[in-house]
Amino acid sequence: NEQDASNLKLTVGNEKLISQWVYVAVTPFPTVVQEKSINDLQSNWQAQSSGPFAGQPVLMDENTYGMLSALWGPANLSNVTVINGNELTDYAWAHQPSWAIIPFEALNPRWKVLSIDGISPLHKNFDLNAYPLKIPISISGDPDLIELVNKNFPIPFSNRDPNKFTIVAMTGVTALVRATAYTMELQGNTYPSQDIREWLQNADITHISNEVPFAENCPAPNPVQASVQFCSRDSYIELLEDVGTDVVELSGDHFHDWGQEAVFHTLDLYRQRGWQYYGGGTNLAEGRNALLIEHNRNKIAFIGCNAKGASFARASETNPGAAACDMEWMASEITRLEKTGYLVIATFQHQEYYTYLAHADQKSDFGMMAQAGAVIVSGSQAHQPQGMEFFNNSFVHYGLGNLFFDQYDLCAACRQATIDLHTFYDGRYISTELFPIQFVDYARSRPMTEQEANSLFQSLFLASGW
C-alpha cells in the first residue's frame, strides 16, 4: 500500500524515537479538582470512567483522538467526545463539569491544567521521561533520507521547550511592620517565608508589592501600634531576598510614610540588589514608566499605579512616591506596549474591600486595562482574596490577599491569600495557577490543605460568577 511504499515513515511508538509530544489533561479554570492519574485516563479510554469527572466524557479534537488511539488502542466511544479544536474551550465551559485532553501547544488561560500522577507540564521541574501523558513518535525508512531530514528539516524533540518558558509569581500586600515585624524580631527575618518560599523562588520573575519604605532611623516595631504611619528596618529586606524578589511594585499607600529620605534610601537598597521597580519612584515620570523585561523569548511589561491618589500617591514632577492613576493614559500606554509585542501585566493599589466579591469601581478600572490589551490585571491592595474573571483570554484577579502583613485577627478571610503563578510560553500567555496560603500567625503562612483550598476556591469562584 501507499504507506508501505513510502521512503520515510513517522509512527507512534518507541522503536526509533525521534520526538515526544506532550499532551495535557485540562478542565475549565473554575474547577477545584487538581489532579488525574494515568490509570484513570486509560480506564476512561478503554473501559469504564473512574476518578474525578467519572461519568463525564473526555473531550478532544480529532487529531488528539487519532494519536491516543494509536498509543492506547480503540477507545470506548461512550467515554469520548470529539469536537473541533476551535470550539473545545467554549464547549467545555458550557458543559461543566467537564474535562479534556489537548496538545500542550493548544493551552490557553481559560483552561486549568491537571497534574498527572503529581507531574505538571507547567512546572520547571517537569520530567518529560516520567510524564505519562505523552505520545512517542518514531521515524523509520531510508537511513540516508532520515539523515537528510535531520540535517535540513529537524523534527523538534518535543512540543514543549523548557527554554521558551517564563513563570511570573504575582503577590498581594507586603508590609513588614507592626506585629509582622515584631514576630520577625523574635523568630528571625525569614520566619514568615519558611513554608512558602519555594513557590516564589522557583519563579523566573517574582513580584513583591512592598508598601512600606525602609528607613535607617526606623524604631523597634510595636505590635499594637495605633498609627498607620509605617517604616521597616533595613534588616527586614532579608525576607524579600529570601523569596527571590526580582520586581518591586511601589504603588502602595505607605511608600511615602517616612518622608523623601526614606524613599530614596529604599530605592537605593533595591538597586543595590539588582531589583527593578515600577508604579512609583523618584518622580511621577519614573513611576509611570512601564518596566520592560525580556526572558526566554517572552517580552513582559509591568505597569501600575495607585487608584486612591491624594496623599497616598505623592509622586510628582519633583517629588518621589507612588504614582497616582491616570486611567485613560494607562490604558493607552498598555495598548501601545501590546502593539509592540509586550505581554502587559497591569497592577493596581485600588480601593480596599473586605469581600470576596469585586466592587463596581474595581470592575470598571480593571476591565478597562484588560480591554486595552493587558493579559494580566492584578489587584495588589486587597487584604483578603477576591474574585476574578476573564476578558477574552486576559485574566483579571481583583485581589490576592496579604503576602506578609499582620491582619491575622482582622477577619477570617484575612488569613487567606493566593500566590498567582502566570505561565508565558513562546511569546504567549498560556496559563495561571492559584497557589493558596493560610496564615498561622501574624507573620507566617503555609500552603493550604486540600480541604482548605477547595473551600477557598469555591468561595472565590462563586464570587466570580462561575
mmCIF file of N, CA, C and O in Angstrom, residues 217-276:
data_model
loop_
_atom_site.group_PDB
_atom_site.id
_atom_site.type_symbol
_atom_site.label_atom_id
_atom_site.label_comp_id
_atom_site.label_asym_id
_atom_site.label_seq_id
_atom_site.Cartn_x
_atom_site.Cartn_y
_atom_site.Cartn_z
ATOM 1 N N ASN A 217 16.443 55.099 60.373
ATOM 2 C CA ASN A 217 16.044 55.531 61.721
ATOM 3 C C ASN A 217 14.704 54.928 62.150
ATOM 4 O O ASN A 217 14.032 55.455 63.040
ATOM 5 N N CYS A 218 14.303 53.816 61.527
ATOM 6 C CA CYS A 218 13.016 53.194 61.868
ATOM 7 C C CYS A 218 13.098 52.610 63.273
ATOM 8 O O CYS A 218 14.006 51.835 63.593
ATOM 9 N N PRO A 219 12.148 52.941 64.147
ATOM 10 C CA PRO A 219 12.194 52.438 65.524
ATOM 11 C C PRO A 219 11.827 50.958 65.608
ATOM 12 O O PRO A 219 11.344 50.369 64.637
ATOM 13 N N ALA A 220 12.040 50.383 66.764
ATOM 14 C CA ALA A 220 11.652 48.991 67.000
ATOM 15 C C ALA A 220 10.150 48.837 66.791
ATOM 16 O O ALA A 220 9.369 49.739 67.137
ATOM 17 N N PRO A 221 9.710 47.721 66.225
ATOM 18 C CA PRO A 221 8.288 47.570 65.911
ATOM 19 C C PRO A 221 7.431 47.423 67.165
ATOM 20 O O PRO A 221 7.835 46.811 68.159
ATOM 21 N N ASN A 222 6.254 48.010 67.082
ATOM 22 C CA ASN A 222 5.258 47.919 68.155
ATOM 23 C C ASN A 222 4.084 47.110 67.617
ATOM 24 O O ASN A 222 3.383 47.552 66.700
ATOM 25 N N PRO A 223 3.831 45.902 68.150
ATOM 26 C CA PRO A 223 2.790 45.053 67.579
ATOM 27 C C PRO A 223 1.383 45.617 67.698
ATOM 28 O O PRO A 223 0.480 45.167 66.988
ATOM 29 N N VAL A 224 1.183 46.598 68.590
ATOM 30 C CA VAL A 224 -0.147 47.192 68.748
ATOM 31 C C VAL A 224 -0.131 48.673 68.357
ATOM 32 O O VAL A 224 -0.934 49.462 68.847
ATOM 33 N N GLN A 225 0.761 49.041 67.478
ATOM 34 C CA GLN A 225 0.871 50.431 67.018
ATOM 35 C C GLN A 225 -0.471 50.926 66.487
ATOM 36 O O GLN A 225 -1.090 50.292 65.631
ATOM 37 N N ALA A 226 -0.918 52.059 66.987
ATOM 38 C CA ALA A 226 -2.199 52.624 66.559
ATOM 39 C C ALA A 226 -2.060 53.439 65.275
ATOM 40 O O ALA A 226 -2.961 53.455 64.435
ATOM 41 N N SER A 227 -0.922 54.118 65.132
ATOM 42 C CA SER A 227 -0.698 54.943 63.947
ATOM 43 C C SER A 227 -0.532 54.060 62.710
ATOM 44 O O SER A 227 -0.023 52.940 62.786
ATOM 45 N N VAL A 228 -0.944 54.588 61.559
ATOM 46 C CA VAL A 228 -0.732 53.878 60.301
ATOM 47 C C VAL A 228 0.347 54.561 59.470
ATOM 48 O O VAL A 228 0.362 54.488 58.244
ATOM 49 N N GLN A 229 1.267 55.227 60.154
ATOM 50 C CA GLN A 229 2.467 55.757 59.508
ATOM 51 C C GLN A 229 3.569 54.720 59.722
ATOM 52 O O GLN A 229 3.984 54.471 60.851
ATOM 53 N N PHE A 230 4.039 54.124 58.623
ATOM 54 C CA PHE A 230 4.860 52.929 58.721
ATOM 55 C C PHE A 230 6.263 53.119 58.152
ATOM 56 O O PHE A 230 6.487 53.897 57.210
ATOM 57 N N CYS A 231 7.195 52.347 58.718
ATOM 58 C CA CYS A 231 8.520 52.160 58.138
ATOM 59 C C CYS A 231 8.990 50.753 58.479
ATOM 60 O O CYS A 231 8.450 50.106 59.385
ATOM 61 N N SER A 232 9.988 50.268 57.767
ATOM 62 C CA SER A 232 10.584 48.959 58.037
ATOM 63 C C SER A 232 12.078 49.126 58.282
ATOM 64 O O SER A 232 12.731 49.956 57.647
ATOM 65 N N ARG A 233 12.612 48.327 59.177
ATOM 66 C CA ARG A 233 14.047 48.329 59.415
ATOM 67 C C ARG A 233 14.782 47.695 58.226
ATOM 68 O O ARG A 233 14.280 46.773 57.587
ATOM 69 N N ASP A 234 15.995 48.189 57.968
ATOM 70 C CA ASP A 234 16.764 47.691 56.830
ATOM 71 C C ASP A 234 16.978 46.185 56.882
ATOM 72 O O ASP A 234 16.991 45.512 55.842
ATOM 73 N N SER A 235 17.135 45.634 58.051
ATOM 74 C CA SER A 235 17.432 44.205 58.171
ATOM 75 C C SER A 235 16.300 43.341 57.627
ATOM 76 O O SER A 235 16.526 42.195 57.209
ATOM 77 N N TYR A 236 15.071 43.889 57.585
ATOM 78 C CA TYR A 236 13.934 43.093 57.127
ATOM 79 C C TYR A 236 13.991 42.782 55.631
ATOM 80 O O TYR A 236 13.277 41.902 55.151
ATOM 81 N N ILE A 237 14.845 43.483 54.909
ATOM 82 C CA ILE A 237 14.949 43.208 53.472
ATOM 83 C C ILE A 237 15.450 41.789 53.216
ATOM 84 O O ILE A 237 15.293 41.246 52.120
ATOM 85 N N GLU A 238 16.018 41.172 54.245
ATOM 86 C CA GLU A 238 16.454 39.776 54.122
ATOM 87 C C GLU A 238 15.281 38.866 53.746
ATOM 88 O O GLU A 238 15.456 37.873 53.030
ATOM 89 N N LEU A 239 14.091 39.194 54.217
ATOM 90 C CA LEU A 239 12.917 38.399 53.876
ATOM 91 C C LEU A 239 12.629 38.475 52.375
ATOM 92 O O LEU A 239 12.323 37.459 51.733
ATOM 93 N N LEU A 240 12.734 39.669 51.808
ATOM 94 C CA LEU A 240 12.496 39.831 50.370
ATOM 95 C C LEU A 240 13.589 39.152 49.560
ATOM 96 O O LEU A 240 13.325 38.616 48.468
ATOM 97 N N GLU A 241 14.806 39.145 50.066
ATOM 98 C CA GLU A 241 15.884 38.398 49.414
ATOM 99 C C GLU A 241 15.589 36.905 49.440
ATOM 100 O O GLU A 241 15.820 36.194 48.461
ATOM 101 N N ASP A 242 15.082 36.440 50.563
ATOM 102 C CA ASP A 242 14.852 35.013 50.765
ATOM 103 C C ASP A 242 13.842 34.446 49.780
ATOM 104 O O ASP A 242 13.953 33.287 49.374
ATOM 105 N N VAL A 243 12.845 35.224 49.381
ATOM 106 C CA VAL A 243 11.823 34.712 48.470
ATOM 107 C C VAL A 243 12.189 34.936 47.002
ATOM 108 O O VAL A 243 11.408 34.599 46.108
ATOM 109 N N GLY A 244 13.370 35.490 46.756
ATOM 110 C CA GLY A 244 13.824 35.645 45.383
ATOM 111 C C GLY A 244 13.217 36.808 44.646
ATOM 112 O O GLY A 244 12.960 36.730 43.433
ATOM 113 N N THR A 245 13.022 37.911 45.331
ATOM 114 C CA THR A 245 12.415 39.099 44.712
ATOM 115 C C THR A 245 13.179 39.535 43.466
ATOM 116 O O THR A 245 14.414 39.595 43.456
ATOM 117 N N ASP A 246 12.437 39.861 42.422
ATOM 118 C CA ASP A 246 13.011 40.408 41.184
ATOM 119 C C ASP A 246 12.445 41.783 40.864
ATOM 120 O O ASP A 246 13.158 42.666 40.391
ATOM 121 N N VAL A 247 11.126 41.930 41.106
ATOM 122 C CA VAL A 247 10.404 43.150 40.737
ATOM 123 C C VAL A 247 9.625 43.636 41.953
ATOM 124 O O VAL A 247 8.919 42.852 42.595
ATOM 125 N N VAL A 248 9.749 44.943 42.252
ATOM 126 C CA VAL A 248 9.024 45.519 43.380
ATOM 127 C C VAL A 248 8.031 46.552 42.862
ATOM 128 O O VAL A 248 8.402 47.485 42.142
ATOM 129 N N GLU A 249 6.783 46.370 43.230
ATOM 130 C CA GLU A 249 5.759 47.358 42.918
ATOM 131 C C GLU A 249 5.751 48.423 44.009
ATOM 132 O O GLU A 249 5.753 48.110 45.201
ATOM 133 N N LEU A 250 5.724 49.702 43.591
ATOM 134 C CA LEU A 250 5.827 50.821 44.523
ATOM 135 C C LEU A 250 4.545 51.651 44.583
ATOM 136 O O LEU A 250 4.577 52.807 45.002
ATOM 137 N N SER A 251 3.426 51.071 44.197
ATOM 138 C CA SER A 251 2.180 51.841 44.144
ATOM 139 C C SER A 251 1.481 51.919 45.498
ATOM 140 O O SER A 251 0.421 52.536 45.606
ATOM 141 N N GLY A 252 2.057 51.311 46.536
ATOM 142 C CA GLY A 252 1.384 51.180 47.812
ATOM 143 C C GLY A 252 1.107 52.484 48.539
ATOM 144 O O GLY A 252 1.797 53.490 48.362
ATOM 145 N N ASP A 253 0.103 52.437 49.414
ATOM 146 C CA ASP A 253 -0.360 53.624 50.133
ATOM 147 C C ASP A 253 0.696 54.232 51.052
ATOM 148 O O ASP A 253 0.659 55.435 51.330
ATOM 149 N N HIS A 254 1.619 53.429 51.544
ATOM 150 C CA HIS A 254 2.504 53.891 52.628
ATOM 151 C C HIS A 254 3.935 54.160 52.180
ATOM 152 O O HIS A 254 4.819 54.337 53.024
ATOM 153 N N PHE A 255 4.168 54.209 50.879
ATOM 154 C CA PHE A 255 5.535 54.328 50.377
ATOM 155 C C PHE A 255 6.197 55.640 50.804
ATOM 156 O O PHE A 255 7.420 55.724 50.915
ATOM 157 N N HIS A 256 5.395 56.670 51.064
ATOM 158 C CA HIS A 256 5.957 57.973 51.430
ATOM 159 C C HIS A 256 5.804 58.254 52.928
ATOM 160 O O HIS A 256 6.054 59.372 53.398
ATOM 161 N N ASP A 257 5.424 57.254 53.711
ATOM 162 C CA ASP A 257 5.108 57.487 55.128
ATOM 163 C C ASP A 257 6.267 58.066 55.925
ATOM 164 O O ASP A 257 6.047 58.789 56.908
ATOM 165 N N TRP A 258 7.494 57.737 55.575
ATOM 166 C CA TRP A 258 8.649 58.155 56.371
ATOM 167 C C TRP A 258 9.448 59.260 55.691
ATOM 168 O O TRP A 258 10.599 59.506 56.024
ATOM 169 N N GLY A 259 8.826 59.895 54.685
ATOM 170 C CA GLY A 259 9.455 61.047 54.060
ATOM 171 C C GLY A 259 10.331 60.689 52.872
ATOM 172 O O GLY A 259 10.588 59.519 52.572
ATOM 173 N N GLN A 260 10.815 61.742 52.198
ATOM 174 C CA GLN A 260 11.565 61.564 50.962
ATOM 175 C C GLN A 260 12.871 60.816 51.174
ATOM 176 O O GLN A 260 13.276 59.989 50.344
ATOM 177 N N GLU A 261 13.545 61.095 52.272
ATOM 178 C CA GLU A 261 14.845 60.457 52.505
ATOM 179 C C GLU A 261 14.700 58.940 52.558
ATOM 180 O O GLU A 261 15.532 58.207 51.999
ATOM 181 N N ALA A 262 13.642 58.455 53.205
ATOM 182 C CA ALA A 262 13.415 57.015 53.285
ATOM 183 C C ALA A 262 13.070 56.434 51.915
ATOM 184 O O ALA A 262 13.471 55.304 51.593
ATOM 185 N N VAL A 263 12.325 57.194 51.107
ATOM 186 C CA VAL A 263 12.002 56.723 49.761
ATOM 187 C C VAL A 263 13.276 56.528 48.953
ATOM 188 O O VAL A 263 13.486 55.470 48.330
ATOM 189 N N PHE A 264 14.141 57.536 48.955
ATOM 190 C CA PHE A 264 15.392 57.436 48.195
ATOM 191 C C PHE A 264 16.277 56.313 48.742
ATOM 192 O O PHE A 264 16.924 55.583 47.982
ATOM 193 N N HIS A 265 16.306 56.159 50.050
ATOM 194 C CA HIS A 265 17.084 55.091 50.667
ATOM 195 C C HIS A 265 16.559 53.723 50.230
ATOM 196 O O HIS A 265 17.342 52.810 49.914
ATOM 197 N N THR A 266 15.240 53.569 50.193
ATOM 198 C CA THR A 266 14.635 52.311 49.774
ATOM 199 C C THR A 266 14.982 51.980 48.329
ATOM 200 O O THR A 266 15.335 50.835 47.997
ATOM 201 N N LEU A 267 14.901 52.976 47.466
ATOM 202 C CA LEU A 267 15.243 52.745 46.061
ATOM 203 C C LEU A 267 16.703 52.340 45.913
ATOM 204 O O LEU A 267 17.050 51.486 45.079
ATOM 205 N N ASP A 268 17.572 52.933 46.719
ATOM 206 C CA ASP A 268 18.983 52.541 46.697
ATOM 207 C C ASP A 268 19.157 51.075 47.089
ATOM 208 O O ASP A 268 19.939 50.341 46.472
ATOM 209 N N LEU A 269 18.433 50.653 48.113
ATOM 210 C CA LEU A 269 18.530 49.252 48.545
ATOM 211 C C LEU A 269 18.081 48.301 47.431
ATOM 212 O O LEU A 269 18.704 47.247 47.221
ATOM 213 N N TYR A 270 17.039 48.672 46.716
ATOM 214 C CA TYR A 270 16.567 47.825 45.618
ATOM 215 C C TYR A 270 17.596 47.783 44.488
ATOM 216 O O TYR A 270 17.899 46.709 43.943
ATOM 217 N N ARG A 271 18.127 48.937 44.135
ATOM 218 C CA ARG A 271 19.103 48.983 43.039
ATOM 219 C C ARG A 271 20.347 48.173 43.390
ATOM 220 O O ARG A 271 20.925 47.498 42.517
ATOM 221 N N GLN A 272 20.801 48.271 44.627
ATOM 222 C CA GLN A 272 21.985 47.526 45.048
ATOM 223 C C GLN A 272 21.813 46.024 44.842
ATOM 224 O O GLN A 272 22.792 45.297 44.614
ATOM 225 N N ARG A 273 20.604 45.549 44.915
ATOM 226 C CA ARG A 273 20.325 44.124 44.775
ATOM 227 C C ARG A 273 19.918 43.738 43.356
ATOM 228 O O ARG A 273 19.585 42.578 43.095
ATOM 229 N N GLY A 274 19.922 44.712 42.474
ATOM 230 C CA GLY A 274 19.551 44.439 41.095
ATOM 231 C C GLY A 274 18.068 44.272 40.872
ATOM 232 O O GLY A 274 17.635 43.759 39.836
ATOM 233 N N TRP A 275 17.267 44.691 41.854
ATOM 234 C CA TRP A 275 15.822 44.584 41.714
ATOM 235 C C TRP A 275 15.287 45.770 40.918
ATOM 236 O O TRP A 275 15.736 46.907 41.094
ATOM 237 N N GLN A 276 14.335 45.497 40.066
ATOM 238 C CA GLN A 276 13.700 46.562 39.293
ATOM 239 C C GLN A 276 12.356 46.917 39.927
ATOM 240 O O GLN A 276 11.788 46.126 40.674
#
